[in-house]
């Protein structure tokens, strides 16, 4: 018989690094946009995703609503997922790129906590330790005045905006973690394209309502901003595709660990293109958050590998 061609060693990890680089570039271009509110950028990103997903829904004949017993989960997946995107985009606009990126890396820790609460998954002393590390990292980045004094350095603009960005990044992370818990609950019974469809449609509706209330909707004045918007859509989509491909051919643990390259790229791009040197507080916070998220990923990976070996026996 013919032998099955072996996958290229490390290809999944290369896809992960490439995905991290594309996501980081998209975040950089978001920082460069001057005339648009984060909610409007999110709305245009949703439109871009809808245009991409629609042919896939038609090709795979998934329908537009999904199974009746899964629609409520899909609705909240779309609502929480799009909320995470909007809040993250706002955080990117009002605080340093590296700070916002680091806070988002606390997502695995919050996922473990929410899975323990809602899915009754095991929550050990190690998970608690990683959670405390994450909280410490976020505090080092936020640097509240009652702990660090009123003279806070190394931030963009006013401390009020920095604090708003920090709160938005944390809320985005919790929303993203809630999305992961919902996707675990749904499992493989719903097609991936349908999940993205709900994310894009509900996100677009939420953005339009928010823009109407805030009276913020306007076309970008500068041709440069329009180019950045297109690039954000393309790079975000490319990053999602490569991350999905990585998870298809590589175990989740190594992918989660390699995804910490997001933080490295964020620091590099911030220094090279935004002329903003991170403070030692940010570096210390980054080490705490990356250590806790990597520890969570490694622990879950080892647990799943042990369970797989027991099933083989």
C-alpha positions as a Python dict, from the first residue, in 0.01 Angstrom:
ca = {
    (1, 'X'): (0, 0, 0),
    (2, 'X'): (100, 362, -35),
    (3, 'X'): (249, 530, 269),
    (4, 'X'): (83, 842, 401),
    (5, 'X'): (309, 1143, 362),
    (6, 'X'): (431, 1265, 701),
    (7, 'X'): (354, 1622, 801),
    (8, 'X'): (645, 1863, 806),
    (9, 'X'): (786, 1872, 1163),
    (10, 'X'): (712, 2202, 1333),
    (11, 'X'): (475, 2321, 1060),
    (12, 'X'): (193, 2376, 1312),
    (13, 'X'): (420, 2586, 1533),
    (14, 'X'): (535, 2787, 1229),
    (15, 'X'): (168, 2856, 1146),
    (16, 'X'): (117, 2971, 1507),
    (17, 'X'): (407, 3217, 1488),
    (18, 'X'): (283, 3345, 1151),
    (19, 'X'): (-67, 3386, 1297),
    (20, 'X'): (76, 3581, 1594),
    (21, 'X'): (269, 3809, 1358),
    (22, 'X'): (-39, 3881, 1143),
    (23, 'X'): (-255, 3956, 1449),
    (24, 'X'): (17, 4188, 1585),
    (25, 'X'): (39, 4374, 1252),
    (26, 'X'): (-341, 4416, 1252),
    (27, 'X'): (-317, 4566, 1603),
    (28, 'X'): (-42, 4803, 1487),
    (29, 'X'): (-253, 4930, 1195),
    (30, 'X'): (-543, 4979, 1436),
    (31, 'X'): (-319, 5206, 1644),
    (32, 'X'): (-236, 5403, 1328),
    (33, 'X'): (-601, 5480, 1247),
    (34, 'X'): (-677, 5836, 1354),
    (35, 'X'): (-1032, 5931, 1254),
    (36, 'X'): (-1245, 5626, 1344),
    (37, 'X'): (-1384, 5504, 1674),
    (38, 'X'): (-1299, 5148, 1780),
    (39, 'X'): (-1666, 5047, 1749),
    (40, 'X'): (-1677, 5156, 1384),
    (41, 'X'): (-1358, 4963, 1308),
    (42, 'X'): (-1522, 4660, 1471),
    (43, 'X'): (-1834, 4706, 1255),
    (44, 'X'): (-1628, 4713, 935),
    (45, 'X'): (-1435, 4404, 1052),
    (46, 'X'): (-1769, 4223, 1103),
    (47, 'X'): (-1882, 4315, 750),
    (48, 'X'): (-1553, 4179, 613),
    (49, 'X'): (-1600, 3851, 804),
    (50, 'X'): (-1961, 3815, 685),
    (51, 'X'): (-1849, 3853, 324),
    (52, 'X'): (-1588, 3580, 376),
    (53, 'X'): (-1809, 3334, 568),
    (54, 'X'): (-2124, 3360, 353),
    (55, 'X'): (-1988, 3150, 61),
    (56, 'X'): (-1872, 2887, 313),
    (57, 'X'): (-2220, 2864, 467),
    (58, 'X'): (-2372, 2814, 123),
    (59, 'X'): (-2109, 2558, 19),
    (60, 'X'): (-2139, 2346, 335),
    (61, 'X'): (-2520, 2390, 349),
    (62, 'X'): (-2514, 2469, 722),
    (63, 'X'): (-2807, 2713, 712),
    (64, 'X'): (-2793, 3052, 883),
    (65, 'X'): (-2947, 2970, 1223),
    (66, 'X'): (-2802, 2633, 1322),
    (67, 'X'): (-2967, 2353, 1527),
    (68, 'X'): (-3260, 2473, 1739),
    (69, 'X'): (-3112, 2347, 2066),
    (70, 'X'): (-2782, 2528, 1997),
    (71, 'X'): (-2913, 2868, 1888),
    (72, 'X'): (-2910, 3021, 2236),
    (73, 'X'): (-2547, 2917, 2280),
    (74, 'X'): (-2460, 3053, 1936),
    (75, 'X'): (-2631, 3382, 2020),
    (76, 'X'): (-2426, 3430, 2337),
    (77, 'X'): (-2114, 3312, 2154),
    (78, 'X'): (-2173, 3587, 1899),
    (79, 'X'): (-2260, 3850, 2161),
    (80, 'X'): (-1965, 3777, 2390),
    (81, 'X'): (-1719, 3721, 2105),
    (82, 'X'): (-1805, 4048, 1933),
    (83, 'X'): (-1801, 4231, 2269),
    (84, 'X'): (-1450, 4097, 2326),
    (85, 'X'): (-1341, 4231, 1987),
    (86, 'X'): (-1494, 4577, 2040),
    (87, 'X'): (-1347, 4614, 2389),
    (88, 'X'): (-1006, 4497, 2272),
    (89, 'X'): (-1003, 4741, 1980),
    (90, 'X'): (-1089, 5022, 2223),
    (91, 'X'): (-807, 4914, 2454),
    (92, 'X'): (-560, 4913, 2163),
    (93, 'X'): (-658, 5270, 2076),
    (94, 'X'): (-619, 5424, 2424),
    (95, 'X'): (-328, 5234, 2583),
    (96, 'X'): (14, 5101, 2475),
    (97, 'X'): (-2, 4812, 2228),
    (98, 'X'): (212, 4580, 2442),
    (99, 'X'): (9, 4649, 2759),
    (100, 'X'): (-323, 4560, 2594),
    (101, 'X'): (-173, 4251, 2427),
    (102, 'X'): (-31, 4122, 2756),
    (103, 'X'): (-364, 4156, 2938),
    (104, 'X'): (-540, 3952, 2669),
    (105, 'X'): (-302, 3665, 2745),
    (106, 'X'): (-476, 3610, 3077),
    (107, 'X'): (-759, 3448, 2880),
    (108, 'X'): (-656, 3082, 2950),
    (109, 'X'): (-659, 3151, 3325),
    (110, 'X'): (-1009, 3303, 3313),
    (111, 'X'): (-1123, 3016, 3090),
    (112, 'X'): (-1017, 2763, 3355),
    (113, 'X'): (-1201, 2960, 3623),
    (114, 'X'): (-1524, 2991, 3420),
    (115, 'X'): (-1507, 2625, 3312),
    (116, 'X'): (-1488, 2532, 3681),
    (117, 'X'): (-1794, 2747, 3761),
    (118, 'X'): (-2018, 2659, 3463),
    (119, 'X'): (-1890, 2325, 3330),
    (120, 'X'): (-1786, 2176, 3666),
    (121, 'X'): (-1433, 2113, 3538),
    (122, 'X'): (-1159, 2055, 3794),
    (123, 'X'): (-995, 2367, 3942),
    (124, 'X'): (-677, 2285, 4134),
    (125, 'X'): (-437, 2477, 4354),
    (126, 'X'): (-217, 2525, 4043),
    (127, 'X'): (-505, 2701, 3865),
    (128, 'X'): (-547, 2930, 4167),
    (129, 'X'): (-173, 3006, 4165),
    (130, 'X'): (-182, 3091, 3793),
    (131, 'X'): (-483, 3317, 3855),
    (132, 'X'): (-294, 3507, 4127),
    (133, 'X'): (5, 3545, 3893),
    (134, 'X'): (-225, 3687, 3626),
    (135, 'X'): (-385, 3936, 3865),
    (136, 'X'): (-36, 4046, 3975),
    (137, 'X'): (67, 4099, 3611),
    (138, 'X'): (-243, 4306, 3535),
    (139, 'X'): (-186, 4520, 3847),
    (140, 'X'): (174, 4587, 3737),
    (141, 'X'): (46, 4704, 3398),
    (142, 'X'): (-247, 4910, 3531),
    (143, 'X'): (-38, 5057, 3817),
    (144, 'X'): (-328, 5199, 4023),
    (145, 'X'): (-231, 5525, 4200),
    (146, 'X'): (-328, 5396, 4547),
    (147, 'X'): (-45, 5140, 4513),
    (148, 'X'): (207, 5317, 4287),
    (149, 'X'): (145, 5683, 4369),
    (150, 'X'): (-2, 5957, 4151),
    (151, 'X'): (303, 5998, 3923),
    (152, 'X'): (251, 5710, 3677),
    (153, 'X'): (498, 5705, 3386),
    (154, 'X'): (521, 5511, 3059),
    (155, 'X'): (156, 5545, 2957),
    (156, 'X'): (-12, 5697, 2651),
    (157, 'X'): (-209, 6014, 2717),
    (158, 'X'): (-386, 6053, 3051),
    (159, 'X'): (-399, 5795, 3326),
    (160, 'X'): (-781, 5803, 3301),
    (161, 'X'): (-762, 5669, 2944),
    (162, 'X'): (-499, 5415, 3052),
    (163, 'X'): (-732, 5291, 3326),
    (164, 'X'): (-1028, 5279, 3086),
    (165, 'X'): (-817, 5080, 2840),
    (166, 'X'): (-710, 4839, 3115),
    (167, 'X'): (-1071, 4780, 3223),
    (168, 'X'): (-1174, 4731, 2859),
    (169, 'X'): (-888, 4481, 2801),
    (170, 'X'): (-983, 4283, 3114),
    (171, 'X'): (-1351, 4282, 3014),
    (172, 'X'): (-1248, 4171, 2663),
    (173, 'X'): (-1044, 3886, 2810),
    (174, 'X'): (-1332, 3767, 3032),
    (175, 'X'): (-1571, 3785, 2734),
    (176, 'X'): (-1328, 3583, 2519),
    (177, 'X'): (-1290, 3326, 2798),
    (178, 'X'): (-1670, 3299, 2821),
    (179, 'X'): (-1678, 3239, 2446),
    (180, 'X'): (-1431, 2950, 2480),
    (181, 'X'): (-1649, 2795, 2753),
    (182, 'X'): (-1957, 2822, 2529),
    (183, 'X'): (-1768, 2666, 2236),
    (184, 'X'): (-1667, 2378, 2464),
    (185, 'X'): (-2032, 2333, 2561),
    (186, 'X'): (-2143, 2331, 2197),
    (187, 'X'): (-1857, 2099, 2093),
    (188, 'X'): (-1833, 1985, 1731),
    (189, 'X'): (-2210, 1980, 1673),
    (190, 'X'): (-2196, 2323, 1505),
    (191, 'X'): (-1983, 2404, 1200),
    (192, 'X'): (-1696, 2648, 1249),
    (193, 'X'): (-1829, 2882, 977),
    (194, 'X'): (-2168, 2907, 1150),
    (195, 'X'): (-1999, 3008, 1474),
    (196, 'X'): (-1811, 3288, 1294),
    (197, 'X'): (-2134, 3391, 1118),
    (198, 'X'): (-2312, 3452, 1451),
    (199, 'X'): (-2004, 3637, 1575),
    (200, 'X'): (-2006, 3870, 1273),
    (201, 'X'): (-2384, 3929, 1244),
    (202, 'X'): (-2450, 3994, 1613),
    (203, 'X'): (-2133, 4200, 1636),
    (204, 'X'): (-2244, 4416, 1342),
    (205, 'X'): (-2589, 4472, 1495),
    (206, 'X'): (-2435, 4564, 1833),
    (207, 'X'): (-2188, 4802, 1665),
    (208, 'X'): (-2460, 4977, 1463),
    (209, 'X'): (-2672, 5030, 1777),
    (210, 'X'): (-2371, 5161, 1971),
    (211, 'X'): (-2264, 5394, 1687),
    (212, 'X'): (-2621, 5527, 1658),
    (213, 'X'): (-2634, 5600, 2031),
    (214, 'X'): (-2287, 5763, 2035),
    (215, 'X'): (-2343, 5940, 1699),
    (216, 'X'): (-1993, 5831, 1592),
    (217, 'X'): (-2054, 5682, 1245),
    (218, 'X'): (-1856, 5849, 965),
    (219, 'X'): (-1653, 5749, 663),
    (220, 'X'): (-1275, 5767, 709),
    (221, 'X'): (-1147, 6100, 576),
    (222, 'X'): (-796, 5988, 497),
    (223, 'X'): (-715, 5742, 221),
    (224, 'X'): (-446, 5600, 451),
    (225, 'X'): (-709, 5505, 711),
    (226, 'X'): (-910, 5320, 444),
    (227, 'X'): (-601, 5118, 350),
    (228, 'X'): (-543, 5037, 718),
    (229, 'X'): (-903, 4915, 752),
    (230, 'X'): (-865, 4678, 457),
    (231, 'X'): (-534, 4552, 595),
    (232, 'X'): (-687, 4493, 940),
    (233, 'X'): (-958, 4278, 782),
    (234, 'X'): (-715, 4080, 566),
    (235, 'X'): (-454, 4032, 841),
    (236, 'X'): (-714, 3939, 1102),
    (237, 'X'): (-865, 3682, 868),
    (238, 'X'): (-521, 3546, 775),
    (239, 'X'): (-425, 3518, 1141),
    (240, 'X'): (-744, 3325, 1217),
    (241, 'X'): (-688, 3087, 923),
    (242, 'X'): (-327, 3008, 1019),
    (243, 'X'): (-422, 2960, 1384),
    (244, 'X'): (-699, 2719, 1281),
    (245, 'X'): (-458, 2528, 1055),
    (246, 'X'): (-205, 2512, 1340),
    (247, 'X'): (-463, 2359, 1575),
    (248, 'X'): (-556, 2104, 1308),
    (249, 'X'): (-205, 1959, 1277),
    (250, 'X'): (-51, 2035, 1619),
    (251, 'X'): (-156, 1971, 1980),
    (252, 'X'): (-325, 2260, 2160),
    (253, 'X'): (-59, 2282, 2434),
    (254, 'X'): (242, 2369, 2212),
    (255, 'X'): (24, 2604, 2007),
    (256, 'X'): (-90, 2791, 2320),
    (257, 'X'): (271, 2823, 2439),
    (258, 'X'): (400, 2938, 2098),
    (259, 'X'): (117, 3192, 2079),
    (260, 'X'): (300, 3392, 2346),
    (261, 'X'): (497, 3526, 2046),
    (262, 'X'): (206, 3773, 2023),
    (263, 'X'): (357, 3952, 2322),
    (264, 'X'): (709, 3951, 2172),
    (265, 'X'): (584, 4093, 1840),
    (266, 'X'): (375, 4356, 2025),
    (267, 'X'): (683, 4479, 2214),
    (268, 'X'): (895, 4486, 1895),
    (269, 'X'): (633, 4668, 1683),
    (270, 'X'): (561, 4916, 1962),
    (271, 'X'): (931, 5009, 1987),
    (272, 'X'): (1000, 5018, 1612),
    (273, 'X'): (688, 5190, 1476),
    (274, 'X'): (522, 5367, 1770),
    (275, 'X'): (842, 5494, 1937),
    (276, 'X'): (713, 5388, 2277),
    (277, 'X'): (957, 5208, 2507),
    (278, 'X'): (781, 4974, 2754),
    (279, 'X'): (851, 5032, 3122),
    (280, 'X'): (997, 4770, 3355),
    (281, 'X'): (654, 4750, 3518),
    (282, 'X'): (507, 4639, 3185),
    (283, 'X'): (788, 4387, 3132),
    (284, 'X'): (732, 4245, 3482),
    (285, 'X'): (357, 4226, 3423),
    (286, 'X'): (417, 4056, 3089),
    (287, 'X'): (638, 3792, 3250),
    (288, 'X'): (372, 3719, 3515),
    (289, 'X'): (86, 3690, 3265),
    (290, 'X'): (284, 3488, 3007),
    (291, 'X'): (413, 3254, 3279),
    (292, 'X'): (61, 3191, 3411),
    (293, 'X'): (-97, 3140, 3066),
    (294, 'X'): (189, 2912, 2957),
    (295, 'X'): (165, 2718, 3283),
    (296, 'X'): (-208, 2672, 3233),
    (297, 'X'): (-154, 2552, 2874),
    (298, 'X'): (126, 2310, 2971),
    (299, 'X'): (-80, 2167, 3257),
    (300, 'X'): (-386, 2110, 3034),
    (301, 'X'): (-163, 1954, 2766),
    (302, 'X'): (-4, 1711, 3012),
    (303, 'X'): (-346, 1618, 3152),
    (304, 'X'): (-487, 1546, 2807),
    (305, 'X'): (-175, 1344, 2709),
    (306, 'X'): (-202, 1137, 3029),
    (307, 'X'): (-572, 1074, 2966),
    (308, 'X'): (-501, 969, 2606),
    (309, 'X'): (-238, 717, 2722),
    (310, 'X'): (-478, 574, 2980),
    (311, 'X'): (-744, 530, 2711),
    (312, 'X'): (-492, 345, 2490),
    (313, 'X'): (-416, 105, 2774),
}
